[in-house]
Coordinates of C-alpha atoms and ligand atoms in Angstrom, one line a residue:
X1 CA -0.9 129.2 -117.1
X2 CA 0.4 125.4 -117.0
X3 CA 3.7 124.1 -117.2
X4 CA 3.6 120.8 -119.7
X5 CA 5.9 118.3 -118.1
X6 CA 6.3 115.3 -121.2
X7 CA 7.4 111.8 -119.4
X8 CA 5.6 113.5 -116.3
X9 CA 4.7 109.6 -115.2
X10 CA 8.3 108.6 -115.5
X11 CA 11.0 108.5 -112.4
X12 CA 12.2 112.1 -112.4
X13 CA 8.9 113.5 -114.2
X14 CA 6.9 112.2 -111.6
X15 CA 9.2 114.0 -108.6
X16 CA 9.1 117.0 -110.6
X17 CA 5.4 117.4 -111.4
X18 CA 5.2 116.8 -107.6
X19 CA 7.2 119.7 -106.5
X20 CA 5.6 121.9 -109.4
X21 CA 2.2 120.7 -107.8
X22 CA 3.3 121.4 -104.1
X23 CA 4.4 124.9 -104.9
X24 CA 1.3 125.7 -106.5
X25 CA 2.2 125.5 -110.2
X26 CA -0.6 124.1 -112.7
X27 CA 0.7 120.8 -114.5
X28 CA -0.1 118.8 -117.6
X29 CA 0.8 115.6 -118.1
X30 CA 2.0 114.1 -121.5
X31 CA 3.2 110.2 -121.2
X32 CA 2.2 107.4 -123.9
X33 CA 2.9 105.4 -120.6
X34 CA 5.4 103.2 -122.3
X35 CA 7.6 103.0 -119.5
X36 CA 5.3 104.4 -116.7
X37 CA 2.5 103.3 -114.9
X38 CA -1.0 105.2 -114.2
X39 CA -0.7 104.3 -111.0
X40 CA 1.5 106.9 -110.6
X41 CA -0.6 109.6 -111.3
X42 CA -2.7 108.8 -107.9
X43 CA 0.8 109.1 -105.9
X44 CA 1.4 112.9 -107.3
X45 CA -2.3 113.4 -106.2
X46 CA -2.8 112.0 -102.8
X47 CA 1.4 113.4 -102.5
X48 CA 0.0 116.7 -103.3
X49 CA -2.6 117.3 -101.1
X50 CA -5.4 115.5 -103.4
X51 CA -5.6 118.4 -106.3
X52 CA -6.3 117.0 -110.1
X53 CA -3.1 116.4 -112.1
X54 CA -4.1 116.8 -115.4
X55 CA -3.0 114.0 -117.8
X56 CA -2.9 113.2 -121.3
X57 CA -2.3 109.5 -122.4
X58 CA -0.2 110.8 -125.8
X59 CA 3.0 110.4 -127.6
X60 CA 5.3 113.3 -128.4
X61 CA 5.5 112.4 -131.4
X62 CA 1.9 113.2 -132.3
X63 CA 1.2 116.2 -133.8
X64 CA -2.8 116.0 -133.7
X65 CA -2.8 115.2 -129.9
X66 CA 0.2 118.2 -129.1
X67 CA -1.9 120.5 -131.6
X68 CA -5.1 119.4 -129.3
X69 CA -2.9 119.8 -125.8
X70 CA -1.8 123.3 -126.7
X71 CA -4.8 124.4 -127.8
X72 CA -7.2 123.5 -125.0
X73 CA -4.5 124.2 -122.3
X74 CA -2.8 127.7 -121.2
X75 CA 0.9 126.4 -122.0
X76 CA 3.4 128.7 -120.4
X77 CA 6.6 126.6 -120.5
X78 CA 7.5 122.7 -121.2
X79 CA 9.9 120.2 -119.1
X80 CA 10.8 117.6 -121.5
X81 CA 11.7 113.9 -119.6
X82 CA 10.1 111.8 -122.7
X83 CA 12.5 109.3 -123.9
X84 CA 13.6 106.1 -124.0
X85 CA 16.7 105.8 -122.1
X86 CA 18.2 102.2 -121.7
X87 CA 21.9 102.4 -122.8
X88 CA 22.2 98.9 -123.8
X89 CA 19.0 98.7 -125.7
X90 CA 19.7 101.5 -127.4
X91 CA 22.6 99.5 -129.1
X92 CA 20.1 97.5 -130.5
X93 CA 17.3 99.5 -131.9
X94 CA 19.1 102.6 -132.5
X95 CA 16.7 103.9 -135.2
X96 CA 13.5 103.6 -132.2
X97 CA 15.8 106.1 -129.9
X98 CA 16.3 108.7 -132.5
X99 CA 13.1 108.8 -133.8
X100 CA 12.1 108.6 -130.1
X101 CA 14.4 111.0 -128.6
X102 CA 15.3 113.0 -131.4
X103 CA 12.3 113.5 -134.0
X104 CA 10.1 113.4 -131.0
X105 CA 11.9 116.4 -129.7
X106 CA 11.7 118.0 -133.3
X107 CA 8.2 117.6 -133.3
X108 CA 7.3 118.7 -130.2
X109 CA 9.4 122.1 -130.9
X110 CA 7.8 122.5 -134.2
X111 CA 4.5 122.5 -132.3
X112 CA 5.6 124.4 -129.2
X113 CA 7.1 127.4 -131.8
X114 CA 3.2 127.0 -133.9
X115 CA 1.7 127.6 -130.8
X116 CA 3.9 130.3 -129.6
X117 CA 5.4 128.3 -126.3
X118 CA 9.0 128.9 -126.0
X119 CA 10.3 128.2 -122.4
X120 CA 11.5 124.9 -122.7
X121 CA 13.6 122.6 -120.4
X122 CA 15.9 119.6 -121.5
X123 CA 16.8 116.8 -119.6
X124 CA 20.1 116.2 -121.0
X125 CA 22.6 113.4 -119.6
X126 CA 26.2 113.5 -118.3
X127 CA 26.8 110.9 -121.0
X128 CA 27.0 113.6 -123.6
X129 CA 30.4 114.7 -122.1
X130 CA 31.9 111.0 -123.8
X131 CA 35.1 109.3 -122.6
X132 CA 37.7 111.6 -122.4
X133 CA 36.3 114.6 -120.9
X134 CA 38.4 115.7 -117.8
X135 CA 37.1 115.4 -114.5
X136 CA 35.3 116.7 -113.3
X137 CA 33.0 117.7 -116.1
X138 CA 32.6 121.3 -116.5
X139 CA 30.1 122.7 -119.1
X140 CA 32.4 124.5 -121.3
X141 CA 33.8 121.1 -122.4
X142 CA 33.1 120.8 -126.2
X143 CA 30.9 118.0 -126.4
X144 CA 31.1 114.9 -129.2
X145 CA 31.5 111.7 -128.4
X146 CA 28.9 109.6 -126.4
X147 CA 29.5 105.8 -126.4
X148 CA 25.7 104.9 -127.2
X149 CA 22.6 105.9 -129.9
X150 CA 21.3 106.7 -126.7
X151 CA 23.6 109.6 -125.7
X152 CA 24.5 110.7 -128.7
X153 CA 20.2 111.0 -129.2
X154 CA 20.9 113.4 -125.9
X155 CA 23.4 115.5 -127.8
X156 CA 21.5 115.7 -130.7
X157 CA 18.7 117.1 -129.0
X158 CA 21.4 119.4 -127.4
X159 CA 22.5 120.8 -130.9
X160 CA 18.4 120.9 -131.9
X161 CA 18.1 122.9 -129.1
X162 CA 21.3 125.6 -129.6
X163 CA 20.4 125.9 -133.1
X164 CA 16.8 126.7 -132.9
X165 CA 17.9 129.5 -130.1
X166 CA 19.9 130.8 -132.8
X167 CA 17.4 131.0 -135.4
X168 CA 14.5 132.0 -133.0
X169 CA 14.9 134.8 -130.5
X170 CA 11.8 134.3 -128.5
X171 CA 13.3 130.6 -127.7
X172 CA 14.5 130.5 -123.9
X173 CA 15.9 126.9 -123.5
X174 CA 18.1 125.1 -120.6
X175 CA 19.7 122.0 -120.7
X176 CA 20.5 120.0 -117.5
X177 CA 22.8 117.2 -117.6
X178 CA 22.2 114.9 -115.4
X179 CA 24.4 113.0 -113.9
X180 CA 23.2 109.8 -111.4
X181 CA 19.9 109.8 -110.0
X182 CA 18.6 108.0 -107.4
X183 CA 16.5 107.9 -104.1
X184 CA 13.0 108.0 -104.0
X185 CA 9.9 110.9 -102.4
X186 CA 10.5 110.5 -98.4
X187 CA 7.1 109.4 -97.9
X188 CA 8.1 106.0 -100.2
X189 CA 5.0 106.4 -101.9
X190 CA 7.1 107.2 -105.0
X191 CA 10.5 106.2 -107.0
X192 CA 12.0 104.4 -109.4
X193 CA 10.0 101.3 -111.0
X194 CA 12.2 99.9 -113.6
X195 CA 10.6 97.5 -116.4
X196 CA 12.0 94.4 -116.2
X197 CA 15.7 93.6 -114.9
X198 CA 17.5 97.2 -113.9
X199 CA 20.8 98.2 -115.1
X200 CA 21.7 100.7 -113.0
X201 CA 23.3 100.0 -109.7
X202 CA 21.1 101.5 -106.7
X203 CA 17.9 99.5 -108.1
X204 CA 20.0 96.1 -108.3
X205 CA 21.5 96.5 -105.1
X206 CA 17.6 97.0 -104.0
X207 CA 16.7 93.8 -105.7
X208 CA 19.1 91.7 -103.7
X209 CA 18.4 93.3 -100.4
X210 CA 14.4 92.0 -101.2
X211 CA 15.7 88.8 -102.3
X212 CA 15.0 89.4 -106.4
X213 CA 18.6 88.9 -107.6
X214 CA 21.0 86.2 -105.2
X215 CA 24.0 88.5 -105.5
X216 CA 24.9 91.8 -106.9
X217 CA 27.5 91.8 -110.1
X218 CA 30.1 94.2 -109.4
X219 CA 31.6 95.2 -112.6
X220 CA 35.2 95.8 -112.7
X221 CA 37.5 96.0 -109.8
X222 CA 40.5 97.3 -111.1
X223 CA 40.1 100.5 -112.4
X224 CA 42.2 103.1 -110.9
X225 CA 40.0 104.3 -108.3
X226 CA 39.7 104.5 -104.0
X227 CA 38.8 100.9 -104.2
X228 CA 39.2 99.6 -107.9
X229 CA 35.3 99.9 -109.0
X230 CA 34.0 102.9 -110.4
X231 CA 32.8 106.1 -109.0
X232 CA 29.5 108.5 -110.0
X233 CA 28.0 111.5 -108.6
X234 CA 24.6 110.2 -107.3
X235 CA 22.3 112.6 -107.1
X236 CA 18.9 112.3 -105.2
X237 CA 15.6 112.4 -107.0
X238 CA 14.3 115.3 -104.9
X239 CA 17.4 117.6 -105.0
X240 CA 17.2 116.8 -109.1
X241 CA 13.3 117.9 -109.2
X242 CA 13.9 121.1 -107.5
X243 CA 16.6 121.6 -110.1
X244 CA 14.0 121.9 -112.6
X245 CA 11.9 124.4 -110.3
X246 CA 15.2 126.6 -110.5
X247 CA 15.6 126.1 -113.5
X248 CA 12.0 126.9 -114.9
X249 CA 12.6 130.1 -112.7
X250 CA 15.5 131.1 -114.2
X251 CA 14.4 130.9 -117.9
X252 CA 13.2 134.8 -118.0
X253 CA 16.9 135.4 -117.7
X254 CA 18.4 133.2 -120.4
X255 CA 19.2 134.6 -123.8
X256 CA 18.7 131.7 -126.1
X257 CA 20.4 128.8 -124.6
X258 CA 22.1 127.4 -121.5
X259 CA 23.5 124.0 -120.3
X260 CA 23.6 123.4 -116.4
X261 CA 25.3 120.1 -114.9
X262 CA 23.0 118.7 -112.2
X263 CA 24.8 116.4 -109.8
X264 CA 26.1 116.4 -105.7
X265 CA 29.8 117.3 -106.9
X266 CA 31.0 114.7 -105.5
X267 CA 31.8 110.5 -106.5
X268 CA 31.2 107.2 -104.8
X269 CA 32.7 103.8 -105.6
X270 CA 30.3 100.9 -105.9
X271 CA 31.9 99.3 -103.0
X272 CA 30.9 102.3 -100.9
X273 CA 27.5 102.6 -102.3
X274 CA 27.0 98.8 -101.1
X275 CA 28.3 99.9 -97.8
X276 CA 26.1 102.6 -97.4
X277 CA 22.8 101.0 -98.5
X278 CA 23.8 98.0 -95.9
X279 CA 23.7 100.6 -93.1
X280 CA 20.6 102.0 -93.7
X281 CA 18.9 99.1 -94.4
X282 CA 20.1 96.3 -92.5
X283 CA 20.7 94.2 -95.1
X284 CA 23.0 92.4 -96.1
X285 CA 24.7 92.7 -99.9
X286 CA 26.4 89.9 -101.3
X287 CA 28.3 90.3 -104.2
X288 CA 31.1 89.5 -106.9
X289 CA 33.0 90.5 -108.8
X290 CA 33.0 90.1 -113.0
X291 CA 34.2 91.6 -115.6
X292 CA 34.2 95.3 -116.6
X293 CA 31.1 96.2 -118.5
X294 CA 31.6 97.7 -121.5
X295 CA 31.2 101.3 -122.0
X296 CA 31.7 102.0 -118.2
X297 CA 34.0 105.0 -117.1
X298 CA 36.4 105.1 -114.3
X299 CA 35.3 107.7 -112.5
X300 CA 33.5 111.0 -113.5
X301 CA 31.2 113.6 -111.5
X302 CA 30.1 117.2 -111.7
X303 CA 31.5 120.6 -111.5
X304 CA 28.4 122.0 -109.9
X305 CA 29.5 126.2 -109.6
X306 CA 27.3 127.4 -113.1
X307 CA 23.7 125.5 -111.6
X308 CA 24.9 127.1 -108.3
X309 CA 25.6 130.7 -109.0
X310 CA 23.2 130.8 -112.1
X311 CA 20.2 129.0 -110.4
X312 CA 21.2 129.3 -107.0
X313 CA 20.6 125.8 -106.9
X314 CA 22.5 123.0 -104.8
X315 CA 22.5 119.3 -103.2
X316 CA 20.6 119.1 -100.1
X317 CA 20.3 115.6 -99.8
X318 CA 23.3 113.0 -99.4
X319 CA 24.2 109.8 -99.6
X320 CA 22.2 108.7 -96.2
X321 CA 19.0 109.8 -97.6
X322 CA 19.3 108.7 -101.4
X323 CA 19.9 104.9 -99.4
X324 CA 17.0 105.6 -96.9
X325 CA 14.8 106.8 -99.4
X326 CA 15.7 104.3 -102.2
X327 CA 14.9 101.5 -99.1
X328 CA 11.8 102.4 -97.7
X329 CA 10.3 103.3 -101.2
X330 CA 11.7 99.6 -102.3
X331 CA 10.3 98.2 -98.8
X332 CA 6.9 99.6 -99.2
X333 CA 6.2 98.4 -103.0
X334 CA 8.6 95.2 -103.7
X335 CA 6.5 95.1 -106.7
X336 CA 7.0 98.7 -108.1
X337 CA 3.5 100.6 -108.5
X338 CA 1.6 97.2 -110.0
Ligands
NAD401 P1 11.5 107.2 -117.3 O1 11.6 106.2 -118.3 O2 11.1 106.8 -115.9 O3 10.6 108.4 -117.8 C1 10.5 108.8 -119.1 C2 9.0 108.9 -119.4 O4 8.8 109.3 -120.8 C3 8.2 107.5 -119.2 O5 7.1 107.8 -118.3 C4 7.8 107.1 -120.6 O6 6.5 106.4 -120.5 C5 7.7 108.5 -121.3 N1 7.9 108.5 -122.7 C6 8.9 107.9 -123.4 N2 8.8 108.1 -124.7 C7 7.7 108.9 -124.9 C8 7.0 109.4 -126.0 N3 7.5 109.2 -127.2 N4 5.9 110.1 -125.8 C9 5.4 110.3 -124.6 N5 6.0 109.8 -123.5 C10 7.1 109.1 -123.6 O7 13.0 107.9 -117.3 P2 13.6 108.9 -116.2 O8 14.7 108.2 -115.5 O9 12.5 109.6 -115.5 O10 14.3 109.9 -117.2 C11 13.7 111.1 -117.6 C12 14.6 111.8 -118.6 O11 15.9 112.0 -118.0 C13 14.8 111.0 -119.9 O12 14.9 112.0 -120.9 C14 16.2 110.4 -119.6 O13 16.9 110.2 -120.8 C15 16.9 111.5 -118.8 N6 18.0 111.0 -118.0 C16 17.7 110.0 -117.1 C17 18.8 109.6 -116.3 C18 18.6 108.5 -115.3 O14 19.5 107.8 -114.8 N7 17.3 108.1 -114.9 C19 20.0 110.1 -116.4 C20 20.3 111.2 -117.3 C21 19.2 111.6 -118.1
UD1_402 C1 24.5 104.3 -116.9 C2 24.7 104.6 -118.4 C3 24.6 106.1 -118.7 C4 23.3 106.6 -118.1 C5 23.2 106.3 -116.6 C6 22.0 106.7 -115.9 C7 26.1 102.7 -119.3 C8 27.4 102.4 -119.8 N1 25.9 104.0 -118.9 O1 25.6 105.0 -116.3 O2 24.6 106.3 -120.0 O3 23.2 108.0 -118.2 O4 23.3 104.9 -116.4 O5 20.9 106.1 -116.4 O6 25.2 101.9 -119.2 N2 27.3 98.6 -111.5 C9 27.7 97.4 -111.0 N3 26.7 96.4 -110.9 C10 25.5 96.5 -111.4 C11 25.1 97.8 -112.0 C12 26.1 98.8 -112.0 O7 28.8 97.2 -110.6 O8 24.7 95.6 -111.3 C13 28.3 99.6 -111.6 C14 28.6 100.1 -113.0 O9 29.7 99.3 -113.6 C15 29.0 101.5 -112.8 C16 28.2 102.0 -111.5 O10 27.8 100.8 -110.9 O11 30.3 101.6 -112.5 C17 27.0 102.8 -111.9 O12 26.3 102.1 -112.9 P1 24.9 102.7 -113.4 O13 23.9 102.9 -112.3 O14 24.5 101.8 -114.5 O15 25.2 104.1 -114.0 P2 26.3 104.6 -115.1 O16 27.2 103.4 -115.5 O17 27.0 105.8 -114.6

């Protein structure tokens, strides 16, 4: 039996596959690559001790190629990463991240339930929980506002999921809302290699240090917060993946459908994630301040008791590892994986 990880190429995938791999589980890959590089497939390999990964260059959306992949492989449960997940583009071409996110995730259900697959595993977002969710965010919180096509595509997918549990008894489904991953695999032979200029704030305070970007942009210093800039619950790559693992492990127990929060539990300002990236890598951060983007939250992070009593899963990594890992990975392939 295999365990179909979709976006397996991707940032998190990629760790997960590799902990499914180290732990003996067999693994297909689905990824139409479009924001992932082969390359990456060799890490997982060499990471896991040099076994095969299998891998299928394919788009979710595909019935004849997910028709093919469940036919000639023993499926016994899906983790589903693919999507397209840039907030701001999402703005833009909302019409490509729902059919991406959402009839891609349609699709790949309505093939799963023909082939009789149904474990399946979400990766949901902590930007379902929208702007006026108390913190921290708790999963009983009624979810329905997300600021972006991107996160409502999440809670979409969410409602997808809960109403197909419903209506099919055999369907076993977790959602896990992520909140902010970081870090990298220890060896820094893996981790995060985003396309063009990043967004998020651990992989431009990475360019600076290797001299990409002259200063970092610190958005907003007068929220009302420790220090005036916003907080988030990082959470480390690794600790994420094995999240999944406890997750997949769980699934035998679920009746129909189940939403876990995956985060550390706790927040850090930007100021104090500069801080703490200087220390462990020597560098220097320069910065300034500008404006507030738009869309950003004060300050949010995880109530973490349901993934720890339900999965028996927790944080094991903190904020000294997520900024070594993040370095040396970043150190060791200034250019990503090309
Ligand atoms: P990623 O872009 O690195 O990985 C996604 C992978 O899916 C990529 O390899 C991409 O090539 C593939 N993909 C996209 N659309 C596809 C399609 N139609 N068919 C086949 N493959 C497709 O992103 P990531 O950071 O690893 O995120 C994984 C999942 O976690 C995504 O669903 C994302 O929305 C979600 N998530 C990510 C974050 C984060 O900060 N990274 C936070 C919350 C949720
Ligand atoms: C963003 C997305 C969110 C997504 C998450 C993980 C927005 C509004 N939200 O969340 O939907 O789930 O990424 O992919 O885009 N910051 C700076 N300077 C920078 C970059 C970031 O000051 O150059 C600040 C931001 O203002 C924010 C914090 O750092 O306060 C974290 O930013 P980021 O990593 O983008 O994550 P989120 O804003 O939490």
């Amino acid at each position: 039996m295999a365990i179909l990880v979709t976006g397996g190429a991707g940032y998190i995938g990629s760790h997960t596959v590799l902990a499914l791999k180290l732990r003996g589980d067999q693994v297909v890959i689905l990824d139409n690559l479009c924001n992932a590089s082969r390359e990456v497939i060799n890490r997982i390999e060499k990471l896991a001790g040099g076994g095969k990964v299998v891998f299928v260059e394919g788009d979710i959306r595909n019935r004849a190629c997910l028709r093919d992949l469940f036919s000639s492989n023993d499926i016994s449960a899906v983790i589903h990463f693919a999507a397209l997940k840039a907030v701001g583009e999402s703005t833009r071409i909302p019409l490509v991240y729902y059919d991406n996110n959402v009839t891609g995730t349609v699709v790949l259900l309505e093939e799963m339930n023909r082939s009789g697959v149904y474990n399946f595993i979400f990766s949901s977002s902590a930007t379902v929980y929208g702007a006026n969710a108390p913190v921290p965010y708790v999963e009983t919180t009624p979810i329905c506002a997300p600021s972006s096509p991107y996160g409502t595509s999440k809670m979409m997918v969410e409602f997808v999921m809960r109403e197909f549990a419903f209506a099919e008894p055999k369907f076993k489904a977790i959602a896990l809302r992520y909140f902010n991953p970081v870090g990298a695999n220890e060896s820094g032979e893996m981790g995060e290699d985003p396309v063009g200029i990043p967004n998020n704030l651990l992989p431009c305070i990475a360019q600076v240090a290797i001299g990409r970007l002259p200063y970092l942009r610190v958005f907003g210093n007068d929220y009302p917060t420790v220090d005036g800039t916003c907080q988030r619950d990082y959470i480390h790559v690794v600790d994420l993946a094995e999240g999944h693992l406890k997750a997949l492990d769980y699934l035998s127990k679920v009746k129909g459908y189940k939403v876990y929060n995956l985060g550390g539990g706790k927040c850090y300002s930007v100021l104090e994630m500069i801080k703490a990236f200087e220390i462990a890598s020597g560098k220097y951060i320069p910065y300034k301040i500008k404006p507030r983007r738009n869309g950003d939250l004060a300050t949010f992070w995880a109530d973490t008791r349901l993934a720890e009593k339900d999965l028996d899963w927790r944080v094991s990594r903190g904020i000294t590892e997520m900024m070594r890992d993040t370095w040396n990975w970043y150190l060791k392939n200034p250019n990503g994986f090309r």
